[in-house]
Each structure stands twice: as structure tokens, then as C-alpha cells.
Amino acid sequence: MFRGSMVALVTPMKADNSLDWDALHKLVEWHIEQGTHGIVAVGTTGESATLNMQEHAEVIRKVADQVNGRIPVIAGTGANSTSEALELTLAAKEANADACLLVTPYYNKPSQEGLYLHHKLIAESVAIPQLLYNVPGRTAVDMLPETVARLAAVDNIIGIKEATGSLDRLQQLQAVVPDDFLFFSGDDGTALDFMRLGGCGEISVTANVVPHLTAKMCELLLEDKVEEARKIDERMRPLHSALFLEANPIPVKWAMARMGMMSEAIRLPLTPLAESYRSTLESAMLAADVSL
């Protein structure tokens, strides 16, 4: 059920910073039409850190209602507060999301035992499949393989989004978890090799801009057609880099606005893409045959 290209969906906003529900609806339909295999709602790219609890839960509900089982919907429900993450995960279950994605608690810098107890409590409290999400570059904490192994034994914890960009880390994890544990790349630049080495898909920023290419690349990799997939990845490679010229989701929101899909509105403390980066991102989009 969970495999292939899972878009880390942006959250469209209006100029007054209210949520743009019409644009969100159009984005969801576009992704389904373009062949995206699953939607991750309100993850890092969806500005989870700037949405309030009510908005966060409402985006998940609206996406799940609209998709209505056509493709999987994974709800981003992580937080640096265990009680808040638990509340969001309960809301996602009530909204009929198919699974939840829980980032390691950021800023607090918990110990490995703290990470274990945090995720274990949520998994044992809410009967919904859950993916761990390790992105130490943003959270200041790295969930180590031995902790992932402990959590893999907990009911409901079915896999991990691993965003270190390290292929060595993938192999370390594979050595200590059950064979049916799912691995998703959280790094577009290394996603091809991640999947080639056993990952079942990627949770992608680039898929916001070129969903058809990302989906096709993943499909080819799952069919073990590596060289065909590599040709597609080469077209996307400038995008993989340009979408991180500034902190995600600043560049991707500008790119989506440039495509006419939504406004470039973004909430403070994030700001619109600096003028100096725009030509580089636009060139990367053109290299991937994005219509502007």
C-alpha cells in the first residue's frame, strides 16, 4: 500500500496567510491525475511548524476526505511535545488518514531513550500505522539504528522516512529491523540509490513540481529498471538542488506559484524566495520540462 512517490505536499496560503482551501483541492486532484502514489499532508514541506492545531487537523481531514481512498494519505503528526503529537495522531485517525508520519521531537534534543518512549507511547495509544521520521539536520537529534530496531518491534510502527542522505545508514537499519519494515527516502538527491538498495519509495519535495517524473522514476525502480530510472533522475537533479537553495519549503512554494498552482505566500519566520535565487530555480524547472 505504501510505496513509490509520496509527495510531501505544500500547504497553499493566501496573501493574508490564511489557508487557501481551493488551491489545496486543486493540488490534490492534480497529484492524483499526475500519478502520485501517495500524499503526505502537513509534514515539514506543509509548514507543520507554522500551522496551529486546528488548521493542522483540518488540512489532514480535507485531504483525506477528498482523496477518499484513491491513493494513500499519510498525515504528518509529529511534534516536539509528546502530548501534542498524540493529539494530532488521534485527529489523523479520526480523519481516516491511512497512516501517520512522526518526526523526531525537535529542539528538545531528547536522548535515545526519550525518542523510544515518545514514539512507543503514541504507537500504543493510537491504532493507526505509523512511520518514524529521522531528519537530524532540522531537528538536532538523530534517531540511531538501535533505537529504530527497538521501535520496529512496537505494533503500528511500520517503517521510517530516513532523511540523513546516508546510504550507509540505510544499510545499518536494514541489518537490525524485520524484513517487512518499510524504508522511505527523505532526500530527493539520493532517493534513486536509496530505492535501488531496498527502499520502497520516497517522500519527496521535488514531487510537488514534477509529480509525473517522480512517480515514473519510482515505478521503474520498483520494476528494477535502474538505468531508465536514472535517466529521469538526471532530468530532475538540478531541481533536487535548487529546491533547497533556501530552507524548505521556501523554494518549492515559489516554484508552485511560478507554475500558477498557488500563491507564494508563506508564514513567518519563513519568507518568500530571495530574488537572487529565482533564476537558478527557474532554470532547474525548465531543465525538467516544467511549463512556466
XYZ file of C-alpha atoms in Angstrom:
292
model
C 0.000 0.000 0.000
C 2.790 2.427 0.905
C 5.300 2.515 -1.925
C 6.514 4.744 -4.709
C 6.349 8.531 -4.895
C 4.717 10.094 -1.857
C 4.569 13.856 -2.267
C 5.423 15.954 0.793
C 2.578 18.294 -0.073
C 2.886 22.064 0.308
C 0.115 23.886 2.166
C -1.213 26.718 -0.043
C -1.874 30.060 1.609
C -3.393 33.364 0.592
C -1.709 36.764 0.749
C -3.228 37.336 4.198
C -1.662 33.996 5.332
C -4.996 32.238 5.710
C -5.111 28.741 4.232
C -6.164 28.527 0.581
C -8.593 25.633 0.540
C -9.437 25.992 -3.165
C -5.770 25.745 -4.155
C -5.319 22.748 -1.863
C -8.236 20.988 -3.530
C -6.756 21.617 -6.987
C -3.322 20.383 -5.897
C -4.699 17.116 -4.552
C -6.618 16.395 -7.767
C -3.584 17.322 -9.871
C -1.364 14.893 -7.972
C -3.812 12.057 -8.440
C -4.061 12.852 -12.173
C -0.269 13.028 -12.474
C 0.210 9.572 -10.972
C 1.495 10.421 -7.493
C 1.303 7.248 -5.390
C 0.502 8.882 -2.055
C 0.149 12.227 -0.301
C 1.848 13.307 2.909
C -0.222 16.137 4.354
C 1.260 18.691 6.765
C 4.790 17.451 7.021
C 7.804 19.754 7.044
C 7.071 20.875 3.479
C 3.469 21.524 4.514
C 4.656 24.050 7.121
C 3.563 21.960 10.063
C 5.583 24.193 12.381
C 3.554 27.304 11.495
C 0.031 25.858 11.406
C -1.989 25.883 14.597
C -3.521 22.653 15.855
C -6.959 23.348 14.370
C -5.520 24.191 10.940
C -3.220 21.178 11.045
C -6.071 18.771 11.753
C -8.336 20.448 9.194
C -5.805 20.115 6.352
C -5.452 16.407 7.123
C -9.228 15.965 7.209
C -9.838 17.810 3.961
C -7.108 15.922 2.100
C -8.292 12.541 3.386
C -11.936 13.326 2.557
C -11.071 14.468 -0.946
C -8.753 11.576 -1.761
C -11.377 9.155 -0.459
C -9.188 6.066 -0.721
C -7.905 6.671 -4.260
C -4.294 6.789 -3.036
C -2.854 6.571 0.488
C -2.863 9.675 2.676
C -0.171 9.907 5.330
C -0.673 12.609 7.946
C 2.273 14.457 9.409
C 1.553 14.391 13.133
C 4.951 14.781 14.773
C 5.728 17.487 17.316
C 8.339 18.295 19.936
C 5.655 17.842 22.577
C 4.561 14.253 23.080
C 1.073 15.309 24.138
C 0.696 17.474 21.022
C 1.917 14.676 18.747
C -0.537 12.321 20.411
C -3.410 14.765 19.893
C -2.552 15.229 16.214
C -2.221 11.481 15.666
C -5.654 10.926 17.199
C -7.053 13.633 14.921
C -5.499 11.930 11.895
C -7.069 8.611 12.816
C -10.459 10.294 13.232
C -9.987 11.907 9.797
C -9.431 8.441 8.267
C -5.843 9.030 7.217
C -4.140 5.799 6.190
C -1.017 6.325 8.297
C 0.902 8.952 10.242
C 4.430 10.311 9.875
C 6.037 11.397 13.139
C 9.218 13.436 13.084
C 11.605 13.020 15.985
C 10.894 15.684 18.631
C 12.840 18.727 17.516
C 14.650 21.370 19.604
C 14.371 19.384 22.864
C 17.309 17.131 21.911
C 15.928 14.053 23.711
C 18.051 11.026 24.486
C 17.624 7.797 22.536
C 15.527 6.503 25.436
C 13.364 9.611 25.204
C 12.856 9.042 21.476
C 11.925 5.429 22.119
C 9.401 6.252 24.839
C 7.881 9.127 22.834
C 7.175 7.028 19.744
C 6.228 3.933 21.739
C 3.593 5.845 23.706
C 1.978 7.280 20.592
C 2.017 3.949 18.747
C 0.455 2.134 21.692
C -2.149 4.865 22.183
C -3.454 5.281 18.623
C -4.284 2.297 16.411
C -3.035 3.652 13.096
C 0.075 2.678 11.082
C 2.960 4.993 11.896
C 6.189 5.918 10.134
C 9.150 7.277 12.040
C 10.828 10.340 10.519
C 14.514 10.979 11.105
C 15.871 14.303 9.832
C 18.688 15.376 12.163
C 19.612 18.348 10.007
C 16.359 20.005 11.067
C 15.650 18.507 14.475
C 19.101 18.472 16.142
C 18.565 14.839 17.151
C 19.490 11.666 15.269
C 17.453 8.511 15.845
C 20.105 5.787 15.812
C 19.628 2.343 14.247
C 19.427 0.595 17.615
C 16.517 2.833 18.619
C 14.762 2.203 15.306
C 15.213 -1.527 15.906
C 13.508 -1.265 19.308
C 10.632 0.705 17.819
C 10.242 -1.682 14.883
C 9.064 -4.251 17.417
C 6.171 -1.996 18.500
C 2.770 -2.632 16.928
C 1.690 0.085 14.454
C 5.253 1.258 13.705
C 5.688 0.039 10.158
C 8.639 1.965 8.739
C 10.774 5.075 8.621
C 11.382 8.123 6.476
C 15.154 8.377 6.648
C 16.399 11.824 5.643
C 20.051 11.774 6.631
C 21.002 11.315 2.960
C 23.305 8.485 4.040
C 23.100 5.216 2.162
C 25.293 3.645 4.845
C 22.555 4.460 7.352
C 20.007 2.619 5.231
C 22.164 -0.499 5.251
C 22.720 -0.216 9.006
C 18.959 -0.068 9.514
C 18.271 -2.973 7.195
C 20.557 -5.138 9.302
C 18.557 -4.634 12.528
C 14.848 -4.457 11.598
C 12.371 -7.060 10.300
C 12.236 -7.748 6.572
C 8.791 -6.139 6.220
C 9.855 -2.813 7.749
C 9.371 -0.008 5.207
C 12.086 2.433 4.183
C 11.278 5.759 2.533
C 13.929 8.166 1.381
C 13.523 11.691 2.699
C 16.275 13.070 0.478
C 15.499 13.612 -3.201
C 19.152 13.775 -4.185
C 19.885 10.231 -3.009
C 16.416 8.714 -3.446
C 17.291 6.724 -6.563
C 20.179 4.890 -4.896
C 18.167 4.568 -1.669
C 15.432 2.723 -3.530
C 17.950 0.727 -5.558
C 19.342 -0.565 -2.256
C 15.978 -1.635 -0.893
C 13.842 1.411 -0.159
C 10.184 1.102 -1.121
C 9.735 4.744 -2.098
C 10.451 8.361 -1.345
C 8.652 11.152 0.456
C 9.558 13.884 -1.942
C 9.778 17.667 -2.149
C 10.597 17.522 -5.866
C 7.342 15.634 -6.487
C 5.449 18.850 -5.810
C 6.874 20.315 -9.034
C 7.237 17.261 -11.295
C 4.931 14.605 -9.852
C 4.766 12.610 -13.095
C 8.550 12.309 -13.317
C 8.987 11.356 -9.676
C 6.242 8.758 -9.900
C 7.655 7.267 -13.110
C 11.155 7.071 -11.644
C 9.844 5.215 -8.607
C 7.789 2.840 -10.742
C 10.841 1.977 -12.836
C 12.944 1.369 -9.739
C 10.304 -0.916 -8.260
C 10.464 -2.847 -11.551
C 14.286 -2.941 -11.244
C 14.724 -0.792 -14.362
C 17.520 1.226 -12.826
C 19.079 2.767 -15.931
C 15.733 4.017 -17.228
C 15.014 5.480 -13.811
C 18.440 7.114 -13.722
C 17.718 8.993 -16.956
C 14.652 10.538 -15.347
C 16.556 11.361 -12.189
C 19.191 13.169 -14.234
C 16.482 15.469 -15.596
C 15.323 16.221 -12.064
C 18.761 16.570 -10.484
C 19.020 20.371 -10.905
C 15.631 20.622 -9.183
C 16.749 18.435 -6.290
C 19.441 21.025 -5.554
C 17.557 24.213 -6.422
C 14.626 23.345 -4.169
C 16.998 23.681 -1.212
C 18.646 26.988 -2.136
C 16.850 28.282 0.937
C 15.098 26.409 3.714
C 12.323 24.086 2.551
C 9.528 24.934 1.725
C 10.583 28.435 0.613
C 11.825 27.433 -2.876
C 9.096 24.892 -3.613
C 6.325 27.353 -2.762
C 7.867 29.891 -5.123
C 8.127 27.204 -7.813
C 4.484 26.220 -7.405
C 3.483 29.885 -7.613
C 5.590 30.287 -10.760
C 3.618 27.363 -12.242
C 0.353 29.134 -11.416
C -0.766 26.470 -8.932
C -0.969 28.726 -5.867
C 0.402 31.928 -4.402
C 3.911 32.069 -2.976
C 2.550 33.147 0.421
C 4.451 31.640 3.324
C 4.272 32.262 7.048
C 6.873 33.966 9.147
C 9.527 33.294 10.204
C 9.870 31.910 6.654
C 9.952 34.474 3.848
C 9.488 34.314 0.054
C 12.419 33.109 -2.024
C 15.165 35.701 -2.371
C 15.354 37.369 -5.774
C 18.956 36.196 -6.219
C 17.893 32.525 -6.280
C 14.911 32.762 -8.600
C 16.681 32.458 -11.933
C 18.555 29.354 -10.749
C 15.344 27.662 -9.656
C 13.558 28.676 -12.837
C 16.381 27.211 -14.935
C 16.154 23.951 -12.993
C 12.409 23.837 -13.635
C 12.914 24.386 -17.353
C 15.547 21.624 -17.425
C 12.858 19.268 -16.100
C 10.437 20.482 -18.810
C 8.147 22.292 -16.382
C 5.728 24.579 -18.226
C 6.031 28.158 -16.986
